[in-house]
Amino acid sequence: MPRQRKRRPNWPYRFAWLAIVSCVVLYIVGQTLLAGMTYGRRSYGTDWGLCLVTALLDATVAAWFVAVGASIGSFLNVVAYRLPLGRNIGGHSGCPYCNTPIDGTDNVPVLAWIQLRGRCRCCRLPISIQYPLVELAVALVFLWIYVTEFASGGSNLPGGSWGARGNGFLRLTVTPEIALRLGSYLFAISGLIGAALIAVRGKSVPLKLYLWSLVPWVVSTLVLPAVIIVKWRVSGELSLTDARLDAVASLLCGLVAGIALARLVAPIVYPGFDPRLLAQNAVTRGARQWMGALGVAGAIVGWQAVVSLGWCIVLSGCLASLLFRRFRNRVSLGDLTVWVWFGLLLFRANWAALMRFDVLPASWPEVIRQVLGALGVAVVCLLYRILSYRPPLEDAGELLPSVDSSSQTDE
């Protein structure tokens, strides 16, 4: 009788589940304590049972956001590979080596890669760790947006109360305005992350990716103009038609302001690019997709916040260039398109606080303050260019295998 081989325990997979359970427990405990401190001053004391139930509900919705984010990250891995090649992003993926279609049980984001020990189930050849890292990163982005914006009822936005954040469902009232605003924002930032995954490999970001990223935001503002966070002008009560026209004007002003700021700093970050943006060389391509990315972000935040957003993006790029300096010869860290999503994430999470922080005197005309702020962004871009410099290459080295995605299924 042949001797059966003893199966080794999959400790990484077990530790992954242990980490997930630990994070959920810590989240529930933290939300319970936070709720108790929030309502502990009532005359009858703290209702810890109610606080626990609320924390469990909050953790359930947070887990849903994480799961959706990880699935979107799985899809973005496919988009980042196929879209620059002009291929269809639909259909199932296969192993990059043996082309075996990926089974549904092996498509669970992050966990499937760990369970298979980073190898194909069929041919047992190694699969890049970039796939689960992207899935995990997008899952954390969705969780961050949930905690800072949705669970706080928009306290991070202009006019919100900073003290209301972090209280989960205790103070949350879900309205169509909040739902549309959040959904379109998640869609847009997912598109910007997809653009970053393409740009970091030195590939050209298709214009249609930016257009599709903006479609939900445009539709939401036309359906419900109150979705616009900051209008392009101060106006009184408007009819529904006038409000929609006002929303379209706000979108266009933000879009134009974002493109204008990107064009201002483009000669610094992308020296030698074609001013007409018609050339197909790597430098002009980078400038073109940088303008598109900042235009999308500008349409979301409005023209008044574009300069502050630009500061967040460039400073994020400077910090990331320092942290990932050893990889600058392998990936395209010098393209600001890579950091637009991260700068937008940081800016929007702290928008209300940044609105209260005035570097220039408030008595100065708004136009002067915006122009001086934009010039300041241009100066910081010089530092970014120095930190992210690498020998000029026409195309960055591929991070992904040259066949197809490994453990992803197109959504």
Coordinates of C-alpha atoms in Angstrom, one line a residue:
M1 CA 0.0 0.0 0.0
P2 CA 1.6 3.3 -1.0
R3 CA 2.4 5.6 1.8
Q4 CA 0.3 8.8 1.8
R5 CA 2.1 12.0 2.1
K6 CA 1.3 14.0 5.2
R7 CA -0.3 17.4 4.4
R8 CA 1.5 20.3 6.0
P9 CA -0.7 22.8 7.8
N10 CA -1.1 26.1 5.9
W11 CA 0.1 28.5 8.7
P12 CA 0.0 31.7 6.6
Y13 CA -3.6 31.0 5.7
R14 CA -4.5 30.4 9.4
F15 CA -2.6 33.5 10.5
A16 CA -4.5 35.5 7.8
W17 CA -7.8 34.4 9.3
L18 CA -6.5 35.1 12.8
A19 CA -5.6 38.6 11.7
I20 CA -9.0 39.2 10.2
V21 CA -10.8 38.0 13.3
S22 CA -8.5 40.1 15.5
C23 CA -9.2 43.2 13.5
V24 CA -12.9 42.7 13.6
V25 CA -12.9 42.2 17.4
L26 CA -10.7 45.3 17.9
Y27 CA -13.0 47.3 15.7
I28 CA -16.1 46.2 17.6
V29 CA -14.4 46.9 21.0
G30 CA -13.2 50.3 19.8
Q31 CA -16.6 51.3 18.5
T32 CA -18.3 50.1 21.7
L33 CA -16.0 52.1 23.9
L34 CA -16.4 55.1 21.6
A35 CA -20.1 54.9 21.7
G36 CA -20.0 54.6 25.5
M37 CA -17.9 57.7 25.9
T38 CA -20.2 59.6 23.5
Y39 CA -23.4 58.8 25.4
G40 CA -22.0 58.2 28.8
R41 CA -23.2 61.6 30.2
R42 CA -26.9 60.7 30.0
S43 CA -28.8 60.8 33.3
Y44 CA -29.4 57.0 33.3
G45 CA -25.8 56.2 32.4
T46 CA -24.4 54.2 29.5
D47 CA -26.4 51.5 27.8
W48 CA -23.5 49.1 27.0
G49 CA -25.9 46.6 25.3
L50 CA -27.1 49.2 22.8
C51 CA -23.5 50.3 22.3
L52 CA -22.4 46.7 21.5
V53 CA -25.3 46.1 19.1
T54 CA -24.5 49.4 17.3
A55 CA -20.8 48.4 17.1
L56 CA -21.8 45.0 15.6
L57 CA -23.9 46.7 13.0
D58 CA -21.2 49.1 12.2
A59 CA -18.6 46.3 11.9
T60 CA -20.9 44.4 9.6
V61 CA -21.2 47.3 7.2
A62 CA -17.5 48.0 7.5
A63 CA -16.7 44.4 6.6
W64 CA -19.0 44.8 3.5
F65 CA -17.0 47.8 2.4
V66 CA -13.8 45.9 2.8
A67 CA -15.1 42.9 0.8
V68 CA -16.3 45.1 -2.0
G69 CA -13.1 47.1 -2.0
A70 CA -11.0 43.9 -2.3
S71 CA -13.2 42.7 -5.2
I72 CA -12.8 46.0 -6.9
G73 CA -9.0 45.7 -6.4
S74 CA -9.1 42.3 -8.0
F75 CA -10.9 43.8 -11.0
L76 CA -8.4 46.8 -11.2
N77 CA -5.6 44.3 -11.5
V78 CA -7.2 43.1 -14.7
V79 CA -8.0 46.6 -15.9
A80 CA -4.4 47.7 -15.4
Y81 CA -3.1 44.9 -17.5
R82 CA -5.7 44.6 -20.3
L83 CA -6.8 48.2 -20.9
P84 CA -3.4 49.6 -22.2
L85 CA -3.3 46.6 -24.6
G86 CA -6.8 47.5 -26.0
R87 CA -8.2 44.1 -24.8
N88 CA -11.6 43.4 -23.4
I89 CA -11.7 43.6 -19.6
G90 CA -14.6 41.1 -19.4
G91 CA -14.4 37.4 -18.9
H92 CA -12.4 35.1 -16.6
S93 CA -8.7 35.3 -16.0
G94 CA -6.2 32.5 -16.2
C95 CA -2.8 31.5 -14.9
P96 CA -0.1 33.6 -16.5
Y97 CA 2.0 30.4 -17.2
C98 CA -0.3 27.5 -18.1
N99 CA -3.4 29.6 -19.1
T100 CA -5.6 27.4 -16.9
P101 CA -8.9 29.3 -16.1
I102 CA -9.1 30.3 -12.5
D103 CA -11.7 28.5 -10.5
G104 CA -14.2 30.5 -8.5
T105 CA -12.9 29.2 -5.2
D106 CA -9.5 30.5 -6.1
N107 CA -10.7 34.0 -6.9
V108 CA -11.3 35.1 -3.3
P109 CA -9.3 38.3 -3.0
V110 CA -6.1 38.1 -0.9
L111 CA -7.1 34.9 0.9
A112 CA -7.0 32.7 -2.2
W113 CA -3.4 33.8 -2.9
I114 CA -2.4 33.0 0.6
Q115 CA -4.2 29.6 0.7
L116 CA -2.4 28.6 -2.5
R117 CA 0.9 29.8 -1.1
G118 CA 1.3 32.3 -4.0
R119 CA 1.2 29.6 -6.7
C120 CA -1.0 28.3 -9.4
R121 CA -3.1 25.4 -8.3
C122 CA -2.5 23.6 -11.6
C123 CA 1.1 24.2 -12.6
R124 CA 2.4 25.3 -9.1
L125 CA 4.4 28.2 -10.6
P126 CA 4.7 31.4 -8.5
I127 CA 2.2 34.2 -8.9
S128 CA 3.3 37.8 -8.3
I129 CA 2.5 39.2 -4.8
Q130 CA 1.4 42.4 -6.5
Y131 CA -2.1 41.0 -7.0
P132 CA -3.0 40.5 -3.3
L133 CA -1.3 43.7 -2.3
V134 CA -3.5 45.7 -4.7
E135 CA -6.6 43.9 -3.5
L136 CA -5.6 44.6 0.1
A137 CA -4.8 48.3 -0.6
V138 CA -8.1 49.0 -2.3
A139 CA -10.0 47.2 0.5
L140 CA -8.2 49.5 3.0
V141 CA -9.1 52.5 0.9
F142 CA -12.8 51.6 1.0
L143 CA -12.6 51.0 4.7
W144 CA -10.9 54.4 5.1
I145 CA -13.6 56.2 3.1
Y146 CA -16.3 54.4 5.1
V147 CA -14.9 55.4 8.5
T148 CA -14.0 59.0 7.5
E149 CA -17.0 59.9 5.4
F150 CA -19.9 57.5 5.5
A151 CA -19.9 56.4 9.1
S152 CA -19.4 60.0 10.2
G153 CA -22.3 61.3 8.1
G154 CA -20.0 63.5 6.1
S155 CA -18.3 65.3 9.0
N156 CA -15.1 65.4 6.9
L157 CA -16.7 67.6 4.3
P158 CA -17.0 71.4 4.4
G159 CA -19.6 72.4 6.9
G160 CA -19.3 69.1 8.8
S161 CA -18.6 68.7 12.5
W162 CA -15.2 67.2 13.3
G163 CA -16.4 65.8 16.6
A164 CA -19.0 63.7 14.8
R165 CA -16.5 61.4 13.1
G166 CA -15.9 57.9 14.3
N167 CA -19.3 57.3 15.9
G168 CA -20.5 54.9 13.3
F169 CA -24.2 54.3 13.1
L170 CA -25.0 56.2 16.3
R171 CA -25.2 59.5 14.4
L172 CA -25.6 58.2 10.8
T173 CA -28.7 59.1 8.7
V174 CA -28.4 57.7 5.3
T175 CA -29.9 60.0 2.7
P176 CA -30.0 59.8 -1.1
E177 CA -27.5 62.7 -1.2
I178 CA -25.0 60.8 1.0
A179 CA -25.5 57.5 -0.9
L180 CA -25.1 59.0 -4.3
R181 CA -22.1 61.2 -3.2
L182 CA -20.3 58.2 -1.7
G183 CA -21.0 55.8 -4.5
S184 CA -19.8 58.1 -7.2
Y185 CA -16.7 59.0 -5.1
L186 CA -15.8 55.4 -4.7
F187 CA -16.2 54.8 -8.4
A188 CA -14.1 57.8 -9.3
I189 CA -11.3 57.0 -6.9
S190 CA -11.3 53.4 -8.1
G191 CA -10.7 54.7 -11.6
L192 CA -7.9 56.9 -10.4
I193 CA -6.3 53.9 -8.7
G194 CA -6.6 51.9 -12.0
A195 CA -4.9 54.8 -13.7
A196 CA -2.1 54.8 -11.1
L197 CA -1.6 51.0 -11.6
I198 CA -1.2 51.7 -15.4
A199 CA 1.0 54.8 -15.0
V200 CA 3.4 53.2 -12.5
R201 CA 4.3 50.6 -15.1
G202 CA 5.1 53.4 -17.6
K203 CA 2.1 52.6 -19.8
S204 CA -0.4 55.0 -21.3
V205 CA -3.6 55.6 -19.4
P206 CA -6.5 55.5 -21.9
L207 CA -8.7 58.6 -21.9
K208 CA -11.9 56.4 -21.6
L209 CA -10.8 55.3 -18.1
Y210 CA -11.0 58.9 -17.0
L211 CA -14.4 59.4 -18.7
W212 CA -15.9 56.3 -17.1
S213 CA -14.6 57.4 -13.7
L214 CA -16.5 60.7 -14.0
V215 CA -19.8 59.3 -15.4
P216 CA -21.3 58.3 -12.0
W217 CA -20.4 61.7 -10.5
V218 CA -21.9 63.6 -13.4
V219 CA -25.1 61.5 -13.4
S220 CA -25.4 61.8 -9.6
T221 CA -25.2 65.6 -9.7
L222 CA -27.8 65.8 -12.5
V223 CA -30.2 63.6 -10.6
L224 CA -29.6 65.3 -7.3
P225 CA -27.7 68.6 -7.5
A226 CA -27.1 68.7 -3.8
V227 CA -24.4 66.0 -4.3
I228 CA -22.1 68.9 -5.3
I229 CA -20.0 69.6 -2.2
V230 CA -18.9 73.2 -3.0
K231 CA -20.7 75.1 -5.7
W232 CA -18.8 77.2 -8.2
R233 CA -20.5 80.4 -6.9
V234 CA -22.5 81.5 -4.0
S235 CA -26.2 81.5 -5.0
G236 CA -29.5 81.5 -3.3
E237 CA -32.5 79.2 -3.8
L238 CA -32.6 77.9 -7.4
S239 CA -35.2 76.0 -9.3
L240 CA -34.4 72.3 -10.2
T241 CA -33.4 73.2 -13.7
D242 CA -31.2 76.1 -12.5
A243 CA -29.7 73.9 -9.8
R244 CA -28.7 71.3 -12.4
L245 CA -27.2 73.9 -14.6
D246 CA -25.3 75.2 -11.6
A247 CA -24.1 71.7 -10.8
V248 CA -22.8 71.2 -14.4
A249 CA -21.0 74.6 -14.1
S250 CA -19.4 73.5 -10.8
L251 CA -18.2 70.3 -12.5
L252 CA -16.8 72.1 -15.5
C253 CA -15.0 74.7 -13.3
G254 CA -13.4 72.0 -11.2
L255 CA -12.4 70.1 -14.3
V256 CA -10.8 73.1 -16.0
A257 CA -9.1 74.2 -12.7
G258 CA -7.6 70.8 -12.3
I259 CA -6.3 70.7 -15.9
A260 CA -5.0 74.2 -15.6
L261 CA -3.0 73.5 -12.4
A262 CA -1.6 70.3 -14.0
R263 CA -0.6 72.2 -17.1
L264 CA 1.1 74.8 -14.9
V265 CA 3.4 72.3 -13.2
A266 CA 3.8 70.0 -16.2
P267 CA 7.0 71.7 -17.5
I268 CA 8.6 71.1 -14.1
V269 CA 7.6 67.4 -13.6
Y270 CA 7.7 66.5 -17.3
P271 CA 10.5 68.5 -18.8
G272 CA 10.6 68.3 -22.6
F273 CA 7.0 67.4 -23.1
D274 CA 5.1 68.5 -26.2
P275 CA 3.1 71.6 -25.2
R276 CA 0.4 70.6 -27.8
L277 CA 0.2 67.2 -26.1
L278 CA 0.2 65.5 -29.5
A279 CA 3.5 63.6 -29.3
Q280 CA 3.5 59.9 -28.4
N281 CA 6.8 59.9 -26.4
A282 CA 6.8 58.8 -22.7
V283 CA 7.2 62.4 -21.3
T284 CA 4.3 63.8 -23.2
R285 CA 2.2 60.8 -22.4
G286 CA 2.9 61.2 -18.7
A287 CA 1.9 64.9 -18.9
R288 CA -1.3 64.1 -20.7
Q289 CA -2.5 61.5 -18.3
W290 CA -1.5 63.7 -15.3
M291 CA -3.7 66.4 -16.6
G292 CA -6.6 64.0 -17.1
A293 CA -6.2 62.6 -13.6
L294 CA -6.1 66.0 -11.9
G295 CA -9.0 67.1 -14.0
V296 CA -11.1 64.2 -12.7
A297 CA -10.1 65.0 -9.1
G298 CA -10.8 68.7 -9.7
A299 CA -14.3 67.9 -10.9
I300 CA -15.0 66.1 -7.7
V301 CA -13.8 68.7 -5.2
G302 CA -14.5 71.9 -7.1
W303 CA -12.3 74.7 -8.4
Q304 CA -11.9 76.3 -4.9
A305 CA -10.1 73.2 -3.5
V306 CA -7.9 72.3 -6.5
V307 CA -4.9 74.1 -5.2
S308 CA -5.1 72.5 -1.8
L309 CA -5.6 69.2 -3.5
G310 CA -2.5 69.8 -5.6
W311 CA -0.5 70.4 -2.4
C312 CA -1.7 67.0 -1.0
I313 CA -0.9 65.2 -4.2
V314 CA 2.6 66.6 -4.6
L315 CA 3.5 66.3 -0.9
S316 CA 2.3 62.7 -1.0
G317 CA 4.4 62.1 -4.1
C318 CA 7.5 63.5 -2.3
L319 CA 7.0 61.3 0.7
A320 CA 6.3 58.2 -1.3
S321 CA 9.4 58.9 -3.5
L322 CA 11.5 58.9 -0.3
L323 CA 9.9 55.7 1.0
F324 CA 10.2 53.8 -2.3
R325 CA 13.4 55.3 -3.5
R326 CA 15.0 51.9 -4.0
F327 CA 12.3 51.0 -6.6
R328 CA 12.5 54.2 -8.7
N329 CA 14.6 52.4 -11.5
R330 CA 11.9 49.7 -11.8
V331 CA 8.7 51.7 -11.7
S332 CA 7.6 55.1 -12.8
L333 CA 7.4 57.0 -9.5
G334 CA 8.1 60.3 -11.3
D335 CA 4.6 60.4 -12.9
L336 CA 2.3 62.4 -10.6
T337 CA -0.6 60.3 -12.0
V338 CA 0.5 57.6 -9.6
W339 CA -0.3 59.7 -6.6
V340 CA -3.5 61.6 -7.5
W341 CA -5.7 59.0 -5.9
F342 CA -3.7 59.1 -2.6
G343 CA -3.7 62.8 -2.5
L344 CA -7.4 63.0 -3.1
L345 CA -8.0 60.4 -0.4
L346 CA -6.1 62.4 2.2
F347 CA -7.6 65.7 1.2
R348 CA -11.2 64.6 1.2
A349 CA -10.8 62.8 4.5
N350 CA -9.6 66.0 6.1
W351 CA -11.4 68.6 4.0
A352 CA -13.3 70.3 6.8
A353 CA -10.1 70.7 8.8
L354 CA -8.1 72.0 5.9
M355 CA -10.8 74.6 5.2
R356 CA -10.1 76.1 8.7
F357 CA -6.4 76.3 8.0
D358 CA -5.5 79.6 6.3
V359 CA -1.9 80.1 5.3
L360 CA -2.6 83.4 3.5
P361 CA -4.7 86.2 5.1
A362 CA -8.5 85.6 4.6
S363 CA -8.9 89.3 3.7
W364 CA -6.9 88.8 0.5
P365 CA -8.9 88.3 -2.7
E366 CA -9.6 84.7 -3.5
V367 CA -8.0 84.9 -6.9
I368 CA -4.7 86.1 -5.4
R369 CA -4.7 83.4 -2.8
Q370 CA -5.4 80.7 -5.4
V371 CA -2.6 82.0 -7.8
L372 CA 0.0 82.2 -5.0
G373 CA -1.0 78.7 -3.8
A374 CA -0.6 77.3 -7.3
L375 CA 2.8 78.9 -7.6
G376 CA 3.7 77.3 -4.3
V377 CA 2.7 73.9 -5.7
A378 CA 5.0 74.5 -8.7
V379 CA 7.9 75.2 -6.3
V380 CA 7.3 71.9 -4.4
C381 CA 7.2 70.1 -7.7
L382 CA 10.9 70.9 -8.1
L383 CA 11.5 68.9 -4.9
Y384 CA 9.3 66.1 -6.2
R385 CA 11.2 66.0 -9.5
I386 CA 14.6 65.7 -7.6
L387 CA 13.3 62.9 -5.3
S388 CA 11.7 60.8 -8.0
Y389 CA 14.3 61.3 -10.7
R390 CA 15.5 58.2 -12.6
P391 CA 17.4 57.7 -15.9
P392 CA 14.9 58.4 -18.7
L393 CA 13.3 55.2 -20.0
E394 CA 10.7 55.0 -22.8
D395 CA 8.8 52.4 -20.9
A396 CA 9.1 51.2 -17.3
G397 CA 9.7 47.5 -16.6
E398 CA 6.7 45.3 -16.2
L399 CA 5.6 44.5 -12.7
L400 CA 2.9 42.1 -13.9
P401 CA 3.5 38.9 -15.9
S402 CA 3.3 39.3 -19.6
V403 CA 0.3 37.0 -20.0
D404 CA -2.7 37.7 -17.9
S405 CA -3.7 38.2 -14.3
S406 CA -3.1 35.5 -11.9
S407 CA -5.8 35.1 -9.3
Q408 CA -8.4 37.6 -10.4
T409 CA -11.7 37.2 -12.1
D410 CA -13.1 40.2 -14.0
E411 CA -16.1 41.6 -12.2

